[in-house]
Amino acid sequence: MNNSDPAIKVVNLVKKFGDFVANKNLTFEVQKGEIFGFLGANGAGKTTAMQILCGISLPTSGKVTIAGLDLNKHREEIKLKIGYMSQRFSLYDDLTVKENFRFFGGIYRMSKSQIKTATEMLLDRLDMMDKMNDIVGSLPMGWKQKLAFTIANMHEPEIVFLDEPTGGVDPLTRRRFWELIYEAAEKGVTVFVTTHYMDEAEYCNRVCIMNDGAIVALDAPAKLKEQYGAANMDEVFLKIVNRQKK
Amino acid sequence: MRTIFYIVQKEFIQIFRDKALLTLILVVPLAQLIALIYAVNLEVKNIDFTVVDYDNTQISAELTSVFDASPIFTLIDYSHSIEEGHDLLTHGDVDMIVVIPDGFTKDLETGNSPEIQLLIDAINGTSAFLINNYARYIIGDFNQDIVIRRYPETQNSGAIDMTYSYWYNPNLDYKVFMFPGLLVILISLIGLFLAALNFVKEKEMGNVAQINVTAIKKYQFVSGKLIPFWIIGIAEFCLGLLVGKIMFHIPMLGSIWLLLLYVAVYLICILSFGLFLGAISHSQQQVMFFTFFFFLTFLILSGIFTPLETMPAWVQYVNYLNPFAYLMKVIRMILLKGSGFTDILKDFVLLVVYGVMMFIVAVKSYRKTA
Amino acid sequence: MIRFWAFVKKEFLHILRDRRTLMILIGLPVALVVLFGYIISNEIRNVKIAFIDYSNDYLTAKLRNEILSSGYFVEDADFLVPAMATDQIFPQVEYGDIDAVFKKGNTSVIVIFNKDFAKNIEREGTAAMQIVADASDPNTAAILVGYIQGIVNDFQKSLFFSGRESMVIDVEPRMMFNSELKGAYMYVPGTIAFILMLICAIMTSVSITREKEFGSMEVLLVTPLKSSQIILGKLVPYVFLSIFCSVLIFVLGYWLFDVPFKGPIGVVILLTLLFVAIALLLGLWISNFTKTMEVAMTLSLVALMLPTLLLSGFIFPIESMPMFLQVLASIIPPRYFLEAIKTVMLKGGELVDVAREVAVLVFMLSVLVVLNIRGIKPRLE
């Protein structure tokens, strides 16, 4: 894979559920090391698109290339190079922190010693060493999310997909979560994140706004604000959506 | 292999952490085995009957007392008319009415072939059949006695000295018959319900999505789900055998290792079936009803309490697809009769084929993509 | 009232939308009735038999023929070899082979004639034979031995009573209420009890627990609906569904297996409704103790379905059970429902004939009403 190749390349992606078109002809690219935001109201088609990119939903048509590999041909190889964290919290609530690390590490074919060092290092960085043997279900929501993100990055994927990762927590915790995302991006990990919090959009390098299954805007937050003459992303979003309605 | 190991490890931790589930898996089935073996009994032990004696002679009284004296018949009451007896039968107070007609003794003495009527409550056909058998036997004996009293010289004429022996279960103990059947229920419950529920629960909780984005192979995931319950199933089966041996002294004539080998294959088959049902269901409620449906159908067809010989011929063909039937037949053969490997070879081969097929179906039906 | 019916409508939609569950709820009674009706019969046909005939004379040949022509038995072909140069087929089992024969699992009974059977009958008036049955299935073994005994007895009579036939007591058995000994007669009422328990008790307890688990119970409780209305609204659809299924089972039983309807139909309806009410309240009561669907299902399964299947007299006669199970059986409602419905449907009993059962059911119903009224208030802690 060439270094200048995009991490994600999507051309004319369409997804239909019967008559309902969830994704209308999506085309975009995400560069390596970029934090790419996918914005839209509930039901705009964000999650569907992300599930296709992760390989857990099949596209109706279109061409998707992830980390230089064709999604239609190399679905399983791609899965080794990506990490995923979903909006429905997806660690095992009835396992301890350590057991979750061990399980997912094992699934991603890490060796025993790799798992051990990674677990200790990552927990140390999260300042959660003393929580190693706690049942995940007993931890507060914010901690669970940080853990889930860390575990999604444990096998050092090239790209991580975050599906509304910060749902249901207070702004301060969300802020801390984004610090983790920045840390990952600095190390060269590409971050693909869906959200409906417009303040979070500000943290992204570029955002893509979806409405009714189609891309209606795609650019850096600063440029979008300038283009629409808006003070923040919230306004940008409302202007775009209102214009669409007309 | 390592991937499978990590899933198995995770499942075991989860099962052992959930105390309610653990009790459900280990204690409840064994408790059921112990209690139910007394309930699942199709023996006819105690037949209540009434007599309508229109004859009212010494001979007719003798016949009544012959009935009453046998260990299975109990005289509840004399009835004055068939109608009165019929009322008792309708209420379920008696299972049989013996009607001795007026002039019974006279007909017997004058050689006019007297007739006795038996009115048997036949709603439960099996019981009715057995009651009829027993009653005829008693009347036959009584008849022979009368003739011999009358013509002593007939004592030895034309008598066929018939002895019979019941092999493998000389006391006709129903528990011996049902115990293997209950063991089949026990491990099939674990196989079908637990595996299916476990799978769907993980789907409902959303954890499966996390697994689906990994590069795990389908067969690895399905094996990882199957193996823990396979181990639990075998452990449970051994415990059940132990209970049978110690508490109920069930004969175990054949090779236990052969039986365990067979059960090991059976469990792969039935667990794959459960995981298949889990894979095609969307909620715990759905999978519950699915498994319930198959469980009952399989069980009734397997011949657990009615012999396969009484069923229509097509059932035999259907039973090629009924996992329960494979185990129901062979477990009784090995435990009760001591059948060996060559005796069960055909069933064994078929079960292996079925198990492999079912495993493939389970793997194929698990979708990593929506 | 309008609000209430809107709510009932919503509950109906929930049930109708889950097609698969609905399919099973309707498919299960159909499958059970058909299975029980077609498969479980009490007639044993074509059981494999083997003979060991050490005598092989005209009498044993005749007796063998009598046994085989009864229709109950067929000779196990595995143990037959045609004798050389004749068309005759001779059984080929030796006494020492019996164990091996049974272990193969096909032959269920072996009849052994001792040496010089006919000669002994002629000279000494008596001869010996033996029946060896595979009693790993004791009931079948007893029935098979019974069959053969009957055949041999008849055969014997022709020898023993020769010249005195007139002294034979004829036995005329009449199979009351079910002259053809059909399995369906016994299982149709049982299936109704079972299905009603499934729909009313399990579905109710699970669906109420589901609302609790997913937190939608709180949402319902803050609506202007009274909590009694909420509960009632949840129950109404199941009443309809269970009545639909009962009718389906009755019709199938009548149509496919001629299961009769001898007694007054009003009493059958009364009994069914009474039992539906009891089952619903049982399900409701169970949902008081459960927080997750998994637990609700397991509890209903163990506490309601198993007893209905095993202790109600559905399949296994209660009289044959040991005391502690009989006591247990006497407190479960389906037992009384079953007894009463059999009396009315199959035996043509009137209301007075089932007064005792109805009284017990009414008593159980009132106990459940009281228990549920107590449980209804602190439904949300």
PDB file of N, CA, C and O in Angstrom, chain B residues 211-238:
ATOM      1  N   ILE B 211     -18.001  -8.834  17.555  1.00  0.00           N
ATOM      2  CA  ILE B 211     -17.314 -10.033  17.070  1.00  0.00           C
ATOM      3  C   ILE B 211     -17.284 -10.027  15.543  1.00  0.00           C
ATOM      4  O   ILE B 211     -16.307 -10.403  14.925  1.00  0.00           O
ATOM      5  N   ASN B 212     -18.399  -9.558  14.952  1.00  0.00           N
ATOM      6  CA  ASN B 212     -18.518  -9.621  13.500  1.00  0.00           C
ATOM      7  C   ASN B 212     -17.513  -8.733  12.777  1.00  0.00           C
ATOM      8  O   ASN B 212     -17.191  -8.980  11.624  1.00  0.00           O
ATOM      9  N   VAL B 213     -17.048  -7.657  13.428  1.00  0.00           N
ATOM     10  CA  VAL B 213     -16.079  -6.808  12.748  1.00  0.00           C
ATOM     11  C   VAL B 213     -14.663  -7.351  12.875  1.00  0.00           C
ATOM     12  O   VAL B 213     -13.730  -6.774  12.359  1.00  0.00           O
ATOM     13  N   THR B 214     -14.509  -8.463  13.599  1.00  0.00           N
ATOM     14  CA  THR B 214     -13.183  -9.064  13.668  1.00  0.00           C
ATOM     15  C   THR B 214     -13.039 -10.078  12.548  1.00  0.00           C
ATOM     16  O   THR B 214     -14.022 -10.459  11.913  1.00  0.00           O
ATOM     17  N   ALA B 215     -11.828 -10.526  12.349  1.00  0.00           N
ATOM     18  CA  ALA B 215     -11.573 -11.438  11.227  1.00  0.00           C
ATOM     19  C   ALA B 215     -11.834 -12.885  11.612  1.00  0.00           C
ATOM     20  O   ALA B 215     -11.396 -13.802  10.951  1.00  0.00           O
ATOM     21  N   ILE B 216     -12.562 -13.094  12.689  1.00  0.00           N
ATOM     22  CA  ILE B 216     -12.823 -14.454  13.158  1.00  0.00           C
ATOM     23  C   ILE B 216     -13.562 -15.245  12.083  1.00  0.00           C
ATOM     24  O   ILE B 216     -14.424 -14.719  11.374  1.00  0.00           O
ATOM     25  N   LYS B 217     -13.205 -16.518  11.950  1.00  0.00           N
ATOM     26  CA  LYS B 217     -13.894 -17.368  10.987  1.00  0.00           C
ATOM     27  C   LYS B 217     -15.200 -17.840  11.603  1.00  0.00           C
ATOM     28  O   LYS B 217     -15.281 -18.050  12.804  1.00  0.00           O
ATOM     29  N   LYS B 218     -16.191 -18.066  10.743  1.00  0.00           N
ATOM     30  CA  LYS B 218     -17.497 -18.492  11.260  1.00  0.00           C
ATOM     31  C   LYS B 218     -17.400 -19.788  12.055  1.00  0.00           C
ATOM     32  O   LYS B 218     -18.002 -19.928  13.113  1.00  0.00           O
ATOM     33  N   TYR B 219     -16.627 -20.730  11.507  1.00  0.00           N
ATOM     34  CA  TYR B 219     -16.556 -22.021  12.196  1.00  0.00           C
ATOM     35  C   TYR B 219     -15.888 -21.879  13.559  1.00  0.00           C
ATOM     36  O   TYR B 219     -16.205 -22.593  14.496  1.00  0.00           O
ATOM     37  N   GLN B 220     -14.973 -20.897  13.663  1.00  0.00           N
ATOM     38  CA  GLN B 220     -14.321 -20.687  14.952  1.00  0.00           C
ATOM     39  C   GLN B 220     -15.318 -20.192  15.982  1.00  0.00           C
ATOM     40  O   GLN B 220     -15.354 -20.655  17.118  1.00  0.00           O
ATOM     41  N   PHE B 221     -16.153 -19.233  15.557  1.00  0.00           N
ATOM     42  CA  PHE B 221     -17.129 -18.688  16.496  1.00  0.00           C
ATOM     43  C   PHE B 221     -18.119 -19.769  16.912  1.00  0.00           C
ATOM     44  O   PHE B 221     -18.404 -19.936  18.102  1.00  0.00           O
ATOM     45  N   VAL B 222     -18.646 -20.509  15.931  1.00  0.00           N
ATOM     46  CA  VAL B 222     -19.638 -21.541  16.259  1.00  0.00           C
ATOM     47  C   VAL B 222     -19.010 -22.619  17.147  1.00  0.00           C
ATOM     48  O   VAL B 222     -19.611 -23.046  18.138  1.00  0.00           O
ATOM     49  N   SER B 223     -17.773 -23.029  16.842  1.00  0.00           N
ATOM     50  CA  SER B 223     -17.113 -24.023  17.698  1.00  0.00           C
ATOM     51  C   SER B 223     -16.925 -23.475  19.094  1.00  0.00           C
ATOM     52  O   SER B 223     -17.120 -24.179  20.087  1.00  0.00           O
ATOM     53  N   GLY B 224     -16.533 -22.204  19.173  1.00  0.00           N
ATOM     54  CA  GLY B 224     -16.309 -21.584  20.474  1.00  0.00           C
ATOM     55  C   GLY B 224     -17.560 -21.570  21.322  1.00  0.00           C
ATOM     56  O   GLY B 224     -17.510 -21.686  22.549  1.00  0.00           O
ATOM     57  N   LYS B 225     -18.710 -21.414  20.667  1.00  0.00           N
ATOM     58  CA  LYS B 225     -19.983 -21.441  21.393  1.00  0.00           C
ATOM     59  C   LYS B 225     -20.374 -22.874  21.740  1.00  0.00           C
ATOM     60  O   LYS B 225     -21.048 -23.121  22.733  1.00  0.00           O
ATOM     61  N   LEU B 226     -19.987 -23.795  20.873  1.00  0.00           N
ATOM     62  CA  LEU B 226     -20.439 -25.181  21.030  1.00  0.00           C
ATOM     63  C   LEU B 226     -19.664 -25.912  22.133  1.00  0.00           C
ATOM     64  O   LEU B 226     -20.258 -26.605  22.964  1.00  0.00           O
ATOM     65  N   ILE B 227     -18.362 -25.732  22.125  1.00  0.00           N
ATOM     66  CA  ILE B 227     -17.516 -26.534  23.014  1.00  0.00           C
ATOM     67  C   ILE B 227     -17.876 -26.413  24.503  1.00  0.00           C
ATOM     68  O   ILE B 227     -17.988 -27.432  25.183  1.00  0.00           O
ATOM     69  N   PRO B 228     -18.104 -25.207  25.044  1.00  0.00           N
ATOM     70  CA  PRO B 228     -18.432 -25.144  26.472  1.00  0.00           C
ATOM     71  C   PRO B 228     -19.666 -25.974  26.819  1.00  0.00           C
ATOM     72  O   PRO B 228     -19.675 -26.714  27.803  1.00  0.00           O
ATOM     73  N   PHE B 229     -20.697 -25.853  25.988  1.00  0.00           N
ATOM     74  CA  PHE B 229     -21.918 -26.594  26.298  1.00  0.00           C
ATOM     75  C   PHE B 229     -21.745 -28.089  26.049  1.00  0.00           C
ATOM     76  O   PHE B 229     -22.402 -28.913  26.668  1.00  0.00           O
ATOM     77  N   TRP B 230     -20.844 -28.400  25.159  1.00  0.00           N
ATOM     78  CA  TRP B 230     -20.518 -29.805  24.890  1.00  0.00           C
ATOM     79  C   TRP B 230     -19.891 -30.411  26.151  1.00  0.00           C
ATOM     80  O   TRP B 230     -20.282 -31.490  26.599  1.00  0.00           O
ATOM     81  N   ILE B 231     -18.961 -29.671  26.738  1.00  0.00           N
ATOM     82  CA  ILE B 231     -18.306 -30.161  27.956  1.00  0.00           C
ATOM     83  C   ILE B 231     -19.325 -30.257  29.095  1.00  0.00           C
ATOM     84  O   ILE B 231     -19.407 -31.261  29.799  1.00  0.00           O
ATOM     85  N   ILE B 232     -20.134 -29.211  29.229  1.00  0.00           N
ATOM     86  CA  ILE B 232     -21.149 -29.224  30.285  1.00  0.00           C
ATOM     87  C   ILE B 232     -22.107 -30.392  30.069  1.00  0.00           C
ATOM     88  O   ILE B 232     -22.465 -31.102  31.011  1.00  0.00           O
ATOM     89  N   GLY B 233     -22.506 -30.595  28.826  1.00  0.00           N
ATOM     90  CA  GLY B 233     -23.437 -31.676  28.515  1.00  0.00           C
ATOM     91  C   GLY B 233     -22.882 -33.032  28.919  1.00  0.00           C
ATOM     92  O   GLY B 233     -23.578 -33.848  29.530  1.00  0.00           O
ATOM     93  N   ILE B 234     -21.609 -33.267  28.600  1.00  0.00           N
ATOM     94  CA  ILE B 234     -21.016 -34.557  28.936  1.00  0.00           C
ATOM     95  C   ILE B 234     -20.895 -34.708  30.449  1.00  0.00           C
ATOM     96  O   ILE B 234     -21.225 -35.758  31.014  1.00  0.00           O
ATOM     97  N   ALA B 235     -20.493 -33.627  31.107  1.00  0.00           N
ATOM     98  CA  ALA B 235     -20.379 -33.677  32.566  1.00  0.00           C
ATOM     99  C   ALA B 235     -21.737 -33.988  33.184  1.00  0.00           C
ATOM    100  O   ALA B 235     -21.877 -34.828  34.075  1.00  0.00           O
ATOM    101  N   GLU B 236     -22.758 -33.305  32.663  1.00  0.00           N
ATOM    102  CA  GLU B 236     -24.115 -33.484  33.158  1.00  0.00           C
ATOM    103  C   GLU B 236     -24.582 -34.936  32.950  1.00  0.00           C
ATOM    104  O   GLU B 236     -25.229 -35.529  33.800  1.00  0.00           O
ATOM    105  N   PHE B 237     -24.236 -35.456  31.795  1.00  0.00           N
ATOM    106  CA  PHE B 237     -24.625 -36.829  31.467  1.00  0.00           C
ATOM    107  C   PHE B 237     -23.983 -37.810  32.456  1.00  0.00           C
ATOM    108  O   PHE B 237     -24.654 -38.710  32.973  1.00  0.00           O
ATOM    109  N   CYS B 238     -22.698 -37.599  32.741  1.00  0.00           N
ATOM    110  CA  CYS B 238     -22.008 -38.479  33.692  1.00  0.00           C
ATOM    111  C   CYS B 238     -22.655 -38.380  35.070  1.00  0.00           C
ATOM    112  O   CYS B 238     -22.880 -39.392  35.744  1.00  0.00           O
TER     113      CYS B 238
END
